[in-house]
Amino acid sequence: MPEVVHKSWSPISWKEKPVKQLPDYPDQKELEQCYEMLKDLPPLVTSWEIDALKNKLADISDGNGFLLQGGDCAESFDATKAPKIVNMVKVLLQMSFILIHEMGIPVLRVGRIAGQYAKPRSNDFEMVDGEEIHNYRGDLINGFESESGIRIPDPQRLIEGYHKAGLTLNFLRALSEEGFADLHHPEQWELDFMRNNEYYAEYEEMVSSITKAVKFVEAIAPDTFTTLQKVDFYTSHEALNLYYDSAQTRPVPRKPGHYNLSAHMVWLGNRTRELDGAHVEYFKGINNPVGIKIGPPFEIDETLKLIETLNPTHEKGKIVLITRFGKDLIEEQLPGLIQAVRREGFPVVWSSDPMHGNTFSTGGGIKTRNFDDIIREVRSAFAIHRSEGSYLGGVHLELTGDNVTECVGGAKGLEENELNRNYETFCDPRLNYEQSLEMAFLVAREWKNSRG
Ligand code: PEP
Ligand code: CO
């Protein structure tokens, strides 16, 4: 790694601060070589796209629009495959159609995709067959297989992560440009599972209304429709592995400051947001919009200082506050935070992550979440924001377009004993295709209720 030469901010000034959740790479020389290589590779996204996203987030902070952020808890390198990416785009797109139709406002799609490869862990090591090996920290750091050699932090993975993100993004961009027209045809959606849902009639009516609207536009203005097919899709990940993110953080011509050009938006995790820590130091200097995860344990004063530190000019669209309290704590903890943020006059986008506070293990030791708990936190979030006179402008979900069995509940009523059928996640349990569509529908319903 290059030496830090001055005290002011630079993409590597974080190295002077205490750092959490970053692996000790055994081979520092190889790390340095990989870092230098990554620094020279072309950017994955542009500063114009990043600025455009920030402007759209600014609209949401004014109550005009809604943020749908979602994707895998941890992407894996091996899953960089067409069907997985297509299914992810499909589910996010269909969810966004449901939201747009029901809410009648713009919906911003931001994937946890093309770079969501690093995970925070509670312990550095775990015991496997009497041997202590490194914990899995995401494909950007080490391999998932529980073998000690594979778990050693490997800097070559920084380069592989960049390539996998680039391939994912390339396909994503192609899909959003053209060729995904059939997704505009909700009659092809797989909705049978909703028959068991108490809202099925409402849901069917919505789908038929979307279908009619699409047919109408296609009939009267086929050309307009073609342009509508170009959907905006942004990328995001937790900027946890600061080697990966800082190597791709650069100045751009004719604009002040630095941009993290590996994703449009990055977020600061709940475990790495200490004011004097390395991650906050890094986040201070980038122009991208940034998410801040807030959940237990947190203190209101610290949180206010953090927002001020990351956005001293109070720029709109810069900060997305992603709350993740859990269904039991949200009532107690969210109102005070909303009041404090309002008192300071910070222009934030409020988003609810109903996933991370609602994880539990089954009797058989499988990590899962209950659909009912997730929707309960969403409901509470809308209700609390409403009663505080504030606007909940987004949700942050862990989901997949595949038919996995990781979260229990939902219209199909997935049971704990069915989790083993198709449990694929490398980290946290995700909503499957059906649960995701149902969630979009219920989120839209809550949004409408909260508007009275
Ligand atoms: C995550 O989003 O996968 C995550 C680890 O969240 P948090 O930082 O909120 O725990
Ligand atoms: Co997660």
CSV table of N, CA and C and ligand atoms in Angstrom, one decimal, residues 72-74 112 116 119-120 267 293 353 355-356 359 367 369 398 427-429, ligand 2:
chain,number,residue,atom,x,y,z
A,72,ASP,N,-29.1,-9.6,-2.8
A,72,ASP,CA,-28.6,-10.7,-1.9
A,72,ASP,C,-28.0,-10.1,-0.7
A,73,CYS,N,-27.9,-10.9,0.4
A,73,CYS,CA,-27.2,-10.5,1.5
A,73,CYS,C,-25.7,-10.4,1.1
A,74,ALA,N,-25.2,-11.6,0.6
A,74,ALA,CA,-23.9,-11.7,0.0
A,74,ALA,C,-23.9,-12.3,-1.4
A,112,ARG,N,-28.7,-4.4,-4.4
A,112,ARG,CA,-27.5,-4.8,-3.7
A,112,ARG,C,-26.8,-5.8,-4.6
A,116,GLN,N,-21.6,-6.6,-3.9
A,116,GLN,CA,-22.0,-6.9,-2.5
A,116,GLN,C,-21.3,-8.2,-2.1
A,119,LYS,N,-18.6,-9.2,3.9
A,119,LYS,CA,-19.5,-9.3,5.0
A,119,LYS,C,-18.9,-9.1,6.4
A,120,PRO,N,-19.5,-8.3,7.3
A,120,PRO,CA,-19.0,-8.2,8.6
A,120,PRO,C,-19.3,-9.5,9.4
A,267,TRP,N,-23.0,1.8,1.3
A,267,TRP,CA,-23.5,2.1,2.7
A,267,TRP,C,-22.5,1.7,3.7
A,293,LYS,N,-26.6,2.5,8.1
A,293,LYS,CA,-27.4,1.5,8.8
A,293,LYS,C,-27.5,1.9,10.3
A,353,ASP,N,-35.1,-1.0,6.8
A,353,ASP,CA,-34.5,-2.4,6.6
A,353,ASP,C,-35.2,-3.3,7.6
A,355,MET,N,-35.2,-6.4,7.7
A,355,MET,CA,-34.6,-7.8,7.6
A,355,MET,C,-33.7,-8.0,8.8
A,356,HIS,N,-32.7,-7.1,9.0
A,356,HIS,CA,-31.6,-7.4,9.9
A,356,HIS,C,-31.9,-7.4,11.4
A,359,THR,N,-33.8,-11.5,12.5
A,359,THR,CA,-33.2,-12.8,12.1
A,359,THR,C,-33.2,-13.7,13.4
A,367,LYS,N,-30.6,-20.4,10.1
A,367,LYS,CA,-30.8,-19.0,10.2
A,367,LYS,C,-32.0,-18.6,9.3
A,369,ARG,N,-35.8,-15.9,8.8
A,369,ARG,CA,-36.7,-14.7,9.2
A,369,ARG,C,-38.1,-15.1,8.9
A,398,GLU,N,-33.5,-7.9,1.7
A,398,GLU,CA,-32.6,-8.9,1.2
A,398,GLU,C,-33.5,-9.9,0.5
A,427,CYS,N,-25.1,-16.1,3.4
A,427,CYS,CA,-25.1,-15.3,4.6
A,427,CYS,C,-26.5,-15.3,5.2
A,428,ASP,N,-27.2,-14.1,5.1
A,428,ASP,CA,-28.6,-14.0,5.7
A,428,ASP,C,-29.7,-14.6,4.8
A,429,PRO,N,-30.8,-15.0,5.4
A,429,PRO,CA,-31.9,-15.5,4.6
A,429,PRO,C,-32.6,-14.4,3.8
B,2,CO,CO,-27.5,-9.4,5.5
